Short mmCIF file of C-alpha atoms and ligand atoms in Angstrom, two decimals:
data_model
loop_
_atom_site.label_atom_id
_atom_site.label_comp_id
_atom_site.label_asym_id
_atom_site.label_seq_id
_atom_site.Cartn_x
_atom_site.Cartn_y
_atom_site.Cartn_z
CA UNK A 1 -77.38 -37.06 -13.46
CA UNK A 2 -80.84 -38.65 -13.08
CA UNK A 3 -82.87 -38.01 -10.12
CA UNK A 4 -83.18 -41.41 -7.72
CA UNK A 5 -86.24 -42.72 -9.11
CA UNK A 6 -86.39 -46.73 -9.01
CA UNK A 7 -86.26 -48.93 -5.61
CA UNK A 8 -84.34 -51.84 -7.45
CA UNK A 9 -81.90 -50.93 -10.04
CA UNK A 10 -78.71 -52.70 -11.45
CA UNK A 11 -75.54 -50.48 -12.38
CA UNK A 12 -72.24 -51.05 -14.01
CA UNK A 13 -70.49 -49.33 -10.80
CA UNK A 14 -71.48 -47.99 -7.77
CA UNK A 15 -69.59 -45.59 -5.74
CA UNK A 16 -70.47 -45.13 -2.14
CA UNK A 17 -69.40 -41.87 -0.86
CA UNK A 18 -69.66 -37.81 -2.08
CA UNK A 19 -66.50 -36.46 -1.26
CA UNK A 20 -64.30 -35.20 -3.87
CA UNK A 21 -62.45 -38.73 -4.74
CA UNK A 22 -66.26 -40.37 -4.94
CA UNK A 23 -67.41 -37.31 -6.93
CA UNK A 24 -64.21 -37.44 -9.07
CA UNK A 25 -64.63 -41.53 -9.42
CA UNK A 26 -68.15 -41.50 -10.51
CA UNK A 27 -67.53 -38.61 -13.39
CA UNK A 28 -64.45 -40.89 -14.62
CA UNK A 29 -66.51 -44.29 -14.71
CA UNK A 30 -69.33 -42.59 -16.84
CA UNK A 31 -66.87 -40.76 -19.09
CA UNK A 32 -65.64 -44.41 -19.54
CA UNK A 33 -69.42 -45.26 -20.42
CA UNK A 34 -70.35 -46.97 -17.26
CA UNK A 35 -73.82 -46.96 -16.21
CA UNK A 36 -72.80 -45.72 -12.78
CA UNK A 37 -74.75 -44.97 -9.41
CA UNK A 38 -73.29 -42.60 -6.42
CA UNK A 39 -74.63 -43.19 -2.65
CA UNK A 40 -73.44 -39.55 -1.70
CA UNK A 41 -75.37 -38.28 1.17
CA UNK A 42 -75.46 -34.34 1.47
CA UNK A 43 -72.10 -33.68 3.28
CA UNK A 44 -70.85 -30.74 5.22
CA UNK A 45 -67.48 -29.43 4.27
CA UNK A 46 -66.15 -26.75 6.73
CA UNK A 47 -65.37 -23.47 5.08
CA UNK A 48 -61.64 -23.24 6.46
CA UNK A 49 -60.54 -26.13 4.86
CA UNK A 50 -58.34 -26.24 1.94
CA UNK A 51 -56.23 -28.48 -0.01
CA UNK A 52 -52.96 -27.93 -1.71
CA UNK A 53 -52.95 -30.42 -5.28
CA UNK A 54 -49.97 -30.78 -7.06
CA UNK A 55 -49.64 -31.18 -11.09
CA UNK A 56 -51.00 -35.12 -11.24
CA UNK A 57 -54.41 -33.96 -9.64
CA UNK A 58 -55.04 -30.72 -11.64
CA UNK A 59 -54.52 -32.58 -15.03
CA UNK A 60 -57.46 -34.93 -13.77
CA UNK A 61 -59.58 -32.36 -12.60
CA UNK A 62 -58.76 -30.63 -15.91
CA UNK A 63 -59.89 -33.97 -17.70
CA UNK A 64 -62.79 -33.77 -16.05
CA UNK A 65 -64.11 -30.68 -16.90
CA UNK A 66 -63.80 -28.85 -13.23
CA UNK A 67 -60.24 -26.85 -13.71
CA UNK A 68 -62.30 -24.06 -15.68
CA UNK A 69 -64.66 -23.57 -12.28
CA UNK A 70 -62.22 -24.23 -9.62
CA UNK A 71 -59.05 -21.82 -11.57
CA UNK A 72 -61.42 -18.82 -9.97
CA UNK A 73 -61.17 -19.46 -6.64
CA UNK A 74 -58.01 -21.28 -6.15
CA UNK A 75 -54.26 -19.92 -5.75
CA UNK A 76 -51.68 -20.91 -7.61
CA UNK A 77 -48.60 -22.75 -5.89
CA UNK A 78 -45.55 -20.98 -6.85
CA UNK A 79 -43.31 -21.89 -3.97
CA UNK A 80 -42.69 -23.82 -0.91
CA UNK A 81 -40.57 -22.41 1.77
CA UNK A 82 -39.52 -24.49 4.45
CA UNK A 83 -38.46 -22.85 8.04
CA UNK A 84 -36.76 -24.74 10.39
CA UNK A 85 -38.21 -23.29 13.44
CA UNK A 86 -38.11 -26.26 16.17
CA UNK A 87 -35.27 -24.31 18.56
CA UNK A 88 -33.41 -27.16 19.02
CA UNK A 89 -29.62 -27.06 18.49
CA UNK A 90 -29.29 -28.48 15.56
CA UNK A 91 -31.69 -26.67 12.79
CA UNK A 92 -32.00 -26.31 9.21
CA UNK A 93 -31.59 -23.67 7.04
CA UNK A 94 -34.61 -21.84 5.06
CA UNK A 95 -35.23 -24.01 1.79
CA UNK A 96 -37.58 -22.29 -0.99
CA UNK A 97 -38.68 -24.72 -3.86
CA UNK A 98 -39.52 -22.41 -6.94
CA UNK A 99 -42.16 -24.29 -9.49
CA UNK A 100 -39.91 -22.16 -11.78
CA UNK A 101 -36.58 -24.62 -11.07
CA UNK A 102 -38.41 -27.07 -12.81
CA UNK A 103 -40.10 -25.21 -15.42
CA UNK A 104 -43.52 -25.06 -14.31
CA UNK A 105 -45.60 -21.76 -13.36
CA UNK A 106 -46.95 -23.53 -10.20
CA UNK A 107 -46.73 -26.80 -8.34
CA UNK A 108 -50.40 -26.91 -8.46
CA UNK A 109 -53.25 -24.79 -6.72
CA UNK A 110 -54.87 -24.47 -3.31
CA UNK A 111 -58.43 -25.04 -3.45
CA UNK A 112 -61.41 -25.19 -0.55
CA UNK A 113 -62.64 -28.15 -0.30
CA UNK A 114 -66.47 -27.14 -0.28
CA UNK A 115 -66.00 -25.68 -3.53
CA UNK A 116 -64.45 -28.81 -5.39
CA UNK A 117 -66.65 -31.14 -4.16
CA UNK A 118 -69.62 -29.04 -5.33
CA UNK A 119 -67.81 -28.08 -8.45
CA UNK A 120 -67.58 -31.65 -9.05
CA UNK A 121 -70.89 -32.90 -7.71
CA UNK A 122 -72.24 -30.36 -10.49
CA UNK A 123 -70.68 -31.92 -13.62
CA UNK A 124 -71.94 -34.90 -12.22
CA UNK A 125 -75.41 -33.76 -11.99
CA UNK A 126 -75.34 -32.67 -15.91
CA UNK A 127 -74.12 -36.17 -16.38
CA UNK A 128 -76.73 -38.81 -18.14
CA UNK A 129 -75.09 -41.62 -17.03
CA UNK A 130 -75.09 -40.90 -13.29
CA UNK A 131 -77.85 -41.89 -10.32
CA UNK A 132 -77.37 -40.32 -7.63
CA UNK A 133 -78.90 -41.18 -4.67
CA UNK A 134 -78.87 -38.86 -1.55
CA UNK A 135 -78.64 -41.16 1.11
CA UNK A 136 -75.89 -43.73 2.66
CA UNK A 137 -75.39 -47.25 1.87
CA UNK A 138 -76.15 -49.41 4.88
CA UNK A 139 -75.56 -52.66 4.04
CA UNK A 140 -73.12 -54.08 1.47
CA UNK A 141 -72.86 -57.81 0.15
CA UNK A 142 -70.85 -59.97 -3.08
CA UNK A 143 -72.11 -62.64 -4.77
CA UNK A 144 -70.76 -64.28 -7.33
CA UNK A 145 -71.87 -62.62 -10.15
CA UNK A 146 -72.75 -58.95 -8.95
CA UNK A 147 -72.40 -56.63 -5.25
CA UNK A 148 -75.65 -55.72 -4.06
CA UNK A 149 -76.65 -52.74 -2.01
CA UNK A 150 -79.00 -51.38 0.27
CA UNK A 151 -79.89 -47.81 1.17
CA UNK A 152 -80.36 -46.42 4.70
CA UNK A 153 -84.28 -45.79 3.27
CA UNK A 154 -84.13 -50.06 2.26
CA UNK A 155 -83.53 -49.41 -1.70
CA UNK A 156 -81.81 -52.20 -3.40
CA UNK A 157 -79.31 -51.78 -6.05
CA UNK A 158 -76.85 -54.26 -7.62
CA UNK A 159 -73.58 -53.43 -9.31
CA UNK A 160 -70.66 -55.27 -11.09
CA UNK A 161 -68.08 -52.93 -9.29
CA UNK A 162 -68.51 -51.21 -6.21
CA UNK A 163 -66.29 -48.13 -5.56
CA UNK A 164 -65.65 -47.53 -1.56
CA UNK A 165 -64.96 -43.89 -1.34
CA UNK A 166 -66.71 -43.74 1.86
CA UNK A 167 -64.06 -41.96 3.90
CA UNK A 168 -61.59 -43.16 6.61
CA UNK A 169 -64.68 -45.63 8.57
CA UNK A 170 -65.72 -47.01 5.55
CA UNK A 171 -68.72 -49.43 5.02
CA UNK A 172 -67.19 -51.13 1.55
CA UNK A 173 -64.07 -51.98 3.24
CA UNK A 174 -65.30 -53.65 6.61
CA UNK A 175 -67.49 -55.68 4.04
CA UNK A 176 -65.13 -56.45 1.19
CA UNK A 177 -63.59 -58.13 4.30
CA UNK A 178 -60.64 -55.59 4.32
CA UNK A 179 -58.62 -54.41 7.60
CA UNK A 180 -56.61 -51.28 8.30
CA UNK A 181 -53.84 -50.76 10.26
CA UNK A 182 -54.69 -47.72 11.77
CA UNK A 183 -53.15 -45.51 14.99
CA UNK A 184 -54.27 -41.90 16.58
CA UNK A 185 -51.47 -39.76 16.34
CA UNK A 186 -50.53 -37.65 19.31
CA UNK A 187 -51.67 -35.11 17.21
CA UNK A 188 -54.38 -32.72 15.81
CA UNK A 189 -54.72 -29.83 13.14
CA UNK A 190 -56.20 -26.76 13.96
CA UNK A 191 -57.61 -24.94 10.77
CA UNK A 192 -58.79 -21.84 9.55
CA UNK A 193 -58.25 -19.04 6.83
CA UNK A 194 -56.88 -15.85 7.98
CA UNK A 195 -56.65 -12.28 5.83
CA UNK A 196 -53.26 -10.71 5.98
CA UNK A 197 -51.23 -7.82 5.67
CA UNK A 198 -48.55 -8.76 3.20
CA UNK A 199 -48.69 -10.21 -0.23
CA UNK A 200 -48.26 -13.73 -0.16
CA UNK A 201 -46.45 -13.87 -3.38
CA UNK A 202 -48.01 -17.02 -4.02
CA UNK A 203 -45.58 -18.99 -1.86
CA UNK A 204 -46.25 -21.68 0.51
CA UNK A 205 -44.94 -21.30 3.95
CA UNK A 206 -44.11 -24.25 6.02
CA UNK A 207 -43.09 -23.69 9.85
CA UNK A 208 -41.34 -26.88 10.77
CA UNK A 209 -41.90 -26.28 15.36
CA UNK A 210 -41.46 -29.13 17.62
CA UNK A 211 -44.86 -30.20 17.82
CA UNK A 212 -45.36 -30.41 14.27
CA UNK A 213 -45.84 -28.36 11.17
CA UNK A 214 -47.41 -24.37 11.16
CA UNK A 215 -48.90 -24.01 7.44
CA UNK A 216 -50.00 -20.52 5.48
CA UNK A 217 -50.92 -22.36 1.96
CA UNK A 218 -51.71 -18.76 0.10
CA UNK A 219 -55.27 -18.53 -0.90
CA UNK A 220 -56.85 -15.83 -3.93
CA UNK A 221 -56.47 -12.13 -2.31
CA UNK A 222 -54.45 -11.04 0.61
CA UNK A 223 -56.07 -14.68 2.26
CA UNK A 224 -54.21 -18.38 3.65
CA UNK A 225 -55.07 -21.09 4.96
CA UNK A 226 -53.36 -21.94 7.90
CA UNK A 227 -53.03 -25.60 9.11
CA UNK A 228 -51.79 -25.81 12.55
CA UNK A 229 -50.54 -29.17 14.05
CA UNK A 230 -50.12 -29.26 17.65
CA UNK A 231 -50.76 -31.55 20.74
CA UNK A 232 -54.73 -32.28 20.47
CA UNK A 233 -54.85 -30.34 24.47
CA UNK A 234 -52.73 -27.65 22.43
CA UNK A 235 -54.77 -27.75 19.14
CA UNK A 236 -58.14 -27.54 21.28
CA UNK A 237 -56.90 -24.83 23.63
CA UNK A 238 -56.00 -22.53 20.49
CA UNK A 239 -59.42 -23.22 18.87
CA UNK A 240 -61.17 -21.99 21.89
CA UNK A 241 -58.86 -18.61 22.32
CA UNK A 242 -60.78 -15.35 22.12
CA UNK A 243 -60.40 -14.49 18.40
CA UNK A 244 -57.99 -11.90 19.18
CA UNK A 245 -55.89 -14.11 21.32
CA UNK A 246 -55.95 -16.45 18.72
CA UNK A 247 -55.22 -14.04 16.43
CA UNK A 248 -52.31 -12.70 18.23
CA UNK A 249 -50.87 -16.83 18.58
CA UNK A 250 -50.74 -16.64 15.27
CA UNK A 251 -49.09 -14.24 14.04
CA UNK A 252 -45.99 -15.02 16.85
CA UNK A 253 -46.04 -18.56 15.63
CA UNK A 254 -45.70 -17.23 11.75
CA UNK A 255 -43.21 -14.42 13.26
CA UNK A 256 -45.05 -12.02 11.83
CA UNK A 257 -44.03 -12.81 7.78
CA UNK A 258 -47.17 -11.60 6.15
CA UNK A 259 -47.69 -8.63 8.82
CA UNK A 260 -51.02 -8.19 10.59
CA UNK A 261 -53.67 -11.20 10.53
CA UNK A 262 -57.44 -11.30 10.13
CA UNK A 263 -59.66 -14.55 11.29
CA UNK A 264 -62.08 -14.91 7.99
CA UNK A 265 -63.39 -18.56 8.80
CA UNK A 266 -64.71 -20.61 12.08
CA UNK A 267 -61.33 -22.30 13.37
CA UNK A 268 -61.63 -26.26 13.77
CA UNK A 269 -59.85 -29.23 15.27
CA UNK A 270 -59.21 -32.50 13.62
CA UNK A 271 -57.37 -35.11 15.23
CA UNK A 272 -54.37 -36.86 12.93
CA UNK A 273 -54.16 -40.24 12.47
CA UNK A 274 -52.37 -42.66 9.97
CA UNK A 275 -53.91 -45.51 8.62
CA UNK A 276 -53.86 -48.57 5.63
CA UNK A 277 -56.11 -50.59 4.37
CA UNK A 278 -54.10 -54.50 4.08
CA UNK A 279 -55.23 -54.43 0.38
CA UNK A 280 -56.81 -52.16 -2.03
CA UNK A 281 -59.22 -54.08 -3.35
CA UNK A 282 -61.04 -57.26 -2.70
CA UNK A 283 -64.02 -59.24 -4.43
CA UNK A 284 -65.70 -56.86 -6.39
CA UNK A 285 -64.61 -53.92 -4.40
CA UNK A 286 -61.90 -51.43 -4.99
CA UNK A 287 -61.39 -48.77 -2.37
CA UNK A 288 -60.15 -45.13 -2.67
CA UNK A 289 -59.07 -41.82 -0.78
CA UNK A 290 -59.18 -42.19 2.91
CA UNK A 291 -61.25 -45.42 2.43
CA UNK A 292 -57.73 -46.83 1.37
CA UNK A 293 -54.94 -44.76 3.42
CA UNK A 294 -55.58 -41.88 5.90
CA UNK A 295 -52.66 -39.38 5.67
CA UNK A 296 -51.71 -36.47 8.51
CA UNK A 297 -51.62 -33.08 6.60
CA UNK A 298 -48.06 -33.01 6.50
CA UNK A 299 -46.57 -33.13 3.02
CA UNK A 300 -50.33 -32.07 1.52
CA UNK A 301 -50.57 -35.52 0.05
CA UNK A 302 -53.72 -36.97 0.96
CA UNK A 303 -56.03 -36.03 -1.69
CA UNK A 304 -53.46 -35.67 -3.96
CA UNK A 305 -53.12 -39.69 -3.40
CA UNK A 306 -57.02 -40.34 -3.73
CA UNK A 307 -56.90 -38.40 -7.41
CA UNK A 308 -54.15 -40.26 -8.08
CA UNK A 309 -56.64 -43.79 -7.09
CA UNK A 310 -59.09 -42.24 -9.15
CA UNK A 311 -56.53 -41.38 -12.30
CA UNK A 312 -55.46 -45.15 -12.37
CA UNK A 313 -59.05 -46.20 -11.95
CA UNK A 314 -59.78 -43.81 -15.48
CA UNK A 315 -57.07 -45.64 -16.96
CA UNK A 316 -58.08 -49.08 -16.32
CA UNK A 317 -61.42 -48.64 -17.13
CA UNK A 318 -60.12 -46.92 -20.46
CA UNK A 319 -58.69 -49.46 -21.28
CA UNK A 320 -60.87 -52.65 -19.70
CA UNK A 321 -63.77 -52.93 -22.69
CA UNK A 322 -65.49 -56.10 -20.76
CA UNK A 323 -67.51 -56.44 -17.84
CA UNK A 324 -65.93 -55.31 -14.31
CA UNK A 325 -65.70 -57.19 -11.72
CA UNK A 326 -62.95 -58.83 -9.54
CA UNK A 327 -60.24 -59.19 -12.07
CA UNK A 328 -60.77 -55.42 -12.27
CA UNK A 329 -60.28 -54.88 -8.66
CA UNK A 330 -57.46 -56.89 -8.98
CA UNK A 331 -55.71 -54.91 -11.36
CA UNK A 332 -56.44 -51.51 -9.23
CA UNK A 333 -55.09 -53.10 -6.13
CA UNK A 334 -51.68 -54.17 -8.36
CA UNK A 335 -51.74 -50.64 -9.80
CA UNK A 336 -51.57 -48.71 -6.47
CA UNK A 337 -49.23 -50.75 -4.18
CA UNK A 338 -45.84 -48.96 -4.78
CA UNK A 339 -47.12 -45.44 -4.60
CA UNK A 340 -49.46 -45.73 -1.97
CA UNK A 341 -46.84 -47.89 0.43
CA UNK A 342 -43.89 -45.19 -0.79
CA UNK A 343 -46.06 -42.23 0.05
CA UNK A 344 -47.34 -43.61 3.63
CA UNK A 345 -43.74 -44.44 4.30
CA UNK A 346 -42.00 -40.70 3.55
CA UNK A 347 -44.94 -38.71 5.41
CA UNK A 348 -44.00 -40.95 8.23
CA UNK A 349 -40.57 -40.59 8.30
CA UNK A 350 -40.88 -36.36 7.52
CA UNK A 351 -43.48 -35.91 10.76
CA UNK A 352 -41.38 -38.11 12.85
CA UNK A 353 -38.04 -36.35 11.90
CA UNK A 354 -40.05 -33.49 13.27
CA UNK A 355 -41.11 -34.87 16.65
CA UNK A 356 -38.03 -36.68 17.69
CA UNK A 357 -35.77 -34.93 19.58
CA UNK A 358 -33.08 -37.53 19.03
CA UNK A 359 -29.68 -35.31 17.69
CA UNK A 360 -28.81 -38.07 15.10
CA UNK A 361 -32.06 -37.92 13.25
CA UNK A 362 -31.78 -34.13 13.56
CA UNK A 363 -28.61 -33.71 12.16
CA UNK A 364 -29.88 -36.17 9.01
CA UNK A 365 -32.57 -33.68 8.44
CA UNK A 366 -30.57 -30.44 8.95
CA UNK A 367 -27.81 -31.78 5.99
CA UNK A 368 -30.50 -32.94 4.08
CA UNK A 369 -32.29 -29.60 3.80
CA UNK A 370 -28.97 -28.14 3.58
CA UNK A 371 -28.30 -30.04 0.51
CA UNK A 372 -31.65 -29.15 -0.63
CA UNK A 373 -30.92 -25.60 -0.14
CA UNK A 374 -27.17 -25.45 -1.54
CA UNK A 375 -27.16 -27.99 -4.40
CA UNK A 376 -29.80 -27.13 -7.26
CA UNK A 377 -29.82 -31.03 -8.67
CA UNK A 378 -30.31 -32.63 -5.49
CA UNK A 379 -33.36 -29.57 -5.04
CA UNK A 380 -34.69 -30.17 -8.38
CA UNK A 381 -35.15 -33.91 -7.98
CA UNK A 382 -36.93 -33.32 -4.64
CA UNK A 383 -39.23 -31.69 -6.49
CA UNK A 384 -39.42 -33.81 -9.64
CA UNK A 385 -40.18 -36.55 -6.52
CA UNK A 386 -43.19 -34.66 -4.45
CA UNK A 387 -45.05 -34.03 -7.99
CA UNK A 388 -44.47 -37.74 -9.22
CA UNK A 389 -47.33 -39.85 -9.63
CA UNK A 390 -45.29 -42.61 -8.51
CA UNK A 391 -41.71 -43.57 -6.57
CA UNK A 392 -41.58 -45.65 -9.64
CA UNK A 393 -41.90 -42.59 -12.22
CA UNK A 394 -38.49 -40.59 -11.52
C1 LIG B 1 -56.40 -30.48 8.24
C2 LIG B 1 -56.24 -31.25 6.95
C3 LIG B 1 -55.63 -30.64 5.86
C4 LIG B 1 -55.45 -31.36 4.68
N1 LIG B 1 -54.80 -30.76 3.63
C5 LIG B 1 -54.58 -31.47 2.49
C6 LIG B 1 -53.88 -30.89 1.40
O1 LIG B 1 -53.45 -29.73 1.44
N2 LIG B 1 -53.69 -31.65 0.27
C7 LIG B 1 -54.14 -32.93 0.20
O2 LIG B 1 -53.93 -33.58 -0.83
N3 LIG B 1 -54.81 -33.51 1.23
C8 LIG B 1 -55.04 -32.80 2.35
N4 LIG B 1 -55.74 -33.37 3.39
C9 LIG B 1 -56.32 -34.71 3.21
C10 LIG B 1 -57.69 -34.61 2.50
O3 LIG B 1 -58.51 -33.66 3.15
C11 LIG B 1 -58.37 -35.97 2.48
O4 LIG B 1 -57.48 -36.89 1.87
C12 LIG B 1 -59.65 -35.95 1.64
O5 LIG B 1 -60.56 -34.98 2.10
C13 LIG B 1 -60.31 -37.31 1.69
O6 LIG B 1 -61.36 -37.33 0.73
P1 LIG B 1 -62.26 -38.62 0.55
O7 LIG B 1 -63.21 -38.28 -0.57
O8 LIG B 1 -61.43 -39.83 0.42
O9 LIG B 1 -63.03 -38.79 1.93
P2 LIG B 1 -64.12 -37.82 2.67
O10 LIG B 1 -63.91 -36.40 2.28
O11 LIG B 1 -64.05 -38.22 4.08
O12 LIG B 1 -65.48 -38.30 2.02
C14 LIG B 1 -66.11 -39.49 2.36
C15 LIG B 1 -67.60 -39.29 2.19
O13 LIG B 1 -68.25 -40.58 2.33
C16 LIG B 1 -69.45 -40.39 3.04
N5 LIG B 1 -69.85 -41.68 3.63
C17 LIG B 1 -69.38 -42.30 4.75
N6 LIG B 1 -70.01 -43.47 4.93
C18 LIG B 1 -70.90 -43.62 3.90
C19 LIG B 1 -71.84 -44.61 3.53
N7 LIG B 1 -72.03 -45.72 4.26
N8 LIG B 1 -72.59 -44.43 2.41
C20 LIG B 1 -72.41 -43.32 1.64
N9 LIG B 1 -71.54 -42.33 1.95
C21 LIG B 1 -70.79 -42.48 3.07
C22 LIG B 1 -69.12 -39.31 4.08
O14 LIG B 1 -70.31 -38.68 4.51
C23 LIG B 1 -68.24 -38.37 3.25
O15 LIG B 1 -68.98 -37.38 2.61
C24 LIG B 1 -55.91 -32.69 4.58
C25 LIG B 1 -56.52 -33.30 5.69
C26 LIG B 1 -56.67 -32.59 6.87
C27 LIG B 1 -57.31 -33.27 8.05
#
């Protein structure tokens, strides 16, 4: 990566935005031997936050050169248990998906999200082809023949494709002209890693409660991650608890499964909202990660979805020899409909099978986990269906 030298410079692509999909973008566009810039600003990634990524992501990551780092401190996904534990009269039984049903040692890994995006920021620094420049983009306008960019410090830069990657208020899409439908859900995710008693054994607990999921995603060690949803009053309540208090919550809420907990990490509250962007792409902009859809953590398939923007960005540009531009974006924006739509439409219906306390819907979801439970196929193809890369691919 060079260091940000010129105040007027002119780049193949340009991605705006240093989280791990902007990181991930700008590796894949030089690989494809684009001259490509990266407006990443230095960015604060909490230390209790994790994310589970399933097969699709890992091969990228892989691809890229960042699997070898991140394999160190990441866990391995061997199972997913799901507990019914709402207390309503009509409940589920236990369901454990086994990586091993379908052949594979894991699902994928649990990884912190500081430590991807700096693995990743650190290939790109070795990386000839990339400028990065430390500071946001602050204004954003397309011409006919190239996007041109300005710094927050007043640089100037020009590109023939500009990458939005700049999170769930992002610049590039209020300028590409691009509108989300967005809404606040009525609720928020409380974080943090814990230390624990019990081995993990690798397995991914999922506490289905009334308010919304209770999450201990195994980390390296004795460790999880725990990803709390409650009410936002709830979710803020809990984060200021004494640490034993807390603590204690915690360990009733996971009924005590993996034995006495430690707090290892600050705890913090984000509040959960879904959105999508009405398109994709537009002009000479293609957007990606939360830029594109914003996804509650139920289901772990948020990032997973942005690698899987960035994975169909590699292969376009693989294959696109010419210059990029809107015909590019085009393509991208064609590429991603089904999965993206498909995806945004399942985590709805899971969180609000969750919430509703409507018997019909509950009894839908008890005999469909029973199925899950009792009839290998039907659990297999489940399976086969959360690691897809698309509805389309099963
Ligand atoms: C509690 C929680 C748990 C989750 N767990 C999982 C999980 O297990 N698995 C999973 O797949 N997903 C998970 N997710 C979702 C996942 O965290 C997000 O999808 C992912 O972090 C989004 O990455 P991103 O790169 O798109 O955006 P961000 O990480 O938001 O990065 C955007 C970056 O753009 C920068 N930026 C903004 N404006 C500008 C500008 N004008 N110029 C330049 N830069 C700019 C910002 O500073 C930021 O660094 C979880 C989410 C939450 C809230």
């Amino acid at each position: 990566m060079r260091a940000r030298k010129p105040r007027s410079e002119k780049f193949e692509v340009c991605v705006v935005g240093g989280g791990a999909t902007g990181w991930a973008a700008a590796l894949v566009a030089a690989a494809a031997g684009r001259e490509t810039a990266i407006l990443a600003p230095p960015a604060d990634f909490p230390l209790g936050r994790t994310a589970a990524l399933f097969a699709g992501a890992v091969e990228l990551l892989t691809s890229l050169g960042a699997m070898e780092t991140l394999a160190q401190s990441a866990a391995p996904l061997k199972a997913m248990r799901l507990i019914d534990d709402t207390g309503r009269l009509l409940r589920a039984p236990e369901v454990i998906f086994w990586a091993s049903e379908i052949g594979l040692e894991a699902f994928g890994y649990n990884i912190a999200n500081r430590r991807l995006v700096e693995t990743l920021s650190g290939l790109a620094r070795d990386n000839p082809r990339i400028t990065q420049f430390e500071e946001p983009a602050a204004e954003l306008a397309f011409g006919e023949d190239e996007a041109r960019l300005t710094t927050k410090s007043g640089a100037h830069l020009a590109a023939d494709l500009v990458l939005g990657a700049d999170g769930s208020r992002s610049l590039v899409r209020e300028r590409a002209g691009i509108g989300m439908r967005r809404s606040r859900m009525a609720q928020a995710a409380l974080v943090t890693t814990l230390s624990v008693a019990f081995d993990h054994r690798n397995i991914s607990t999922e506490f289905h409660k009334a308010n919304g999921p209770f999450t201990l995603v195994p980390m390296p060690g004795e460790n999880v991650s725990l990803v709390w949803v409650e009410r936002p009053v709830e979710a803020t309540r809990l984060a200021e608890l004494p640490e034993d208090d807390f603590v204690a919550a915690a360990e009733r809420a996971s009924h005590s499964l993996l034995g006495e907990m430690r707090l290892t990490a600050p705890r913090a509250s984000y509040p959960l909202s879904v959105g999508l962007a009405d398109r994709f792409a537009a002009s000479r902009a293609i957007l990606i990660g939360e830029a594109a859809h914003v996804f509650p953590p139920i289901g772990a398939q948020g990032l997973n979805l942005g690698l899987r923007d960035v994975e169909a960005l590699q292969s376009l540009l693989v294959t696109h020899r010419g210059r990029l531009g809107q015909e590019t974006a085009e393509e991208f924006h064609r590429l991603r409909q089904g999965d993206v739509r498909s995806r945004t439409l399942a985590v709805d219906l899971l969180n609000r099978s969750l919430l509703t306390g409507m018997l019909p819907v509950q009894a839908l979801r008890a005999v469909a986990l029973s199925a899950a439970g009792g009839f290998a196929p039907f659990r297999r193809f489940l399976m086969h269906q959360g690691l897809a890369r698309s509805f389309r691919e099963i």
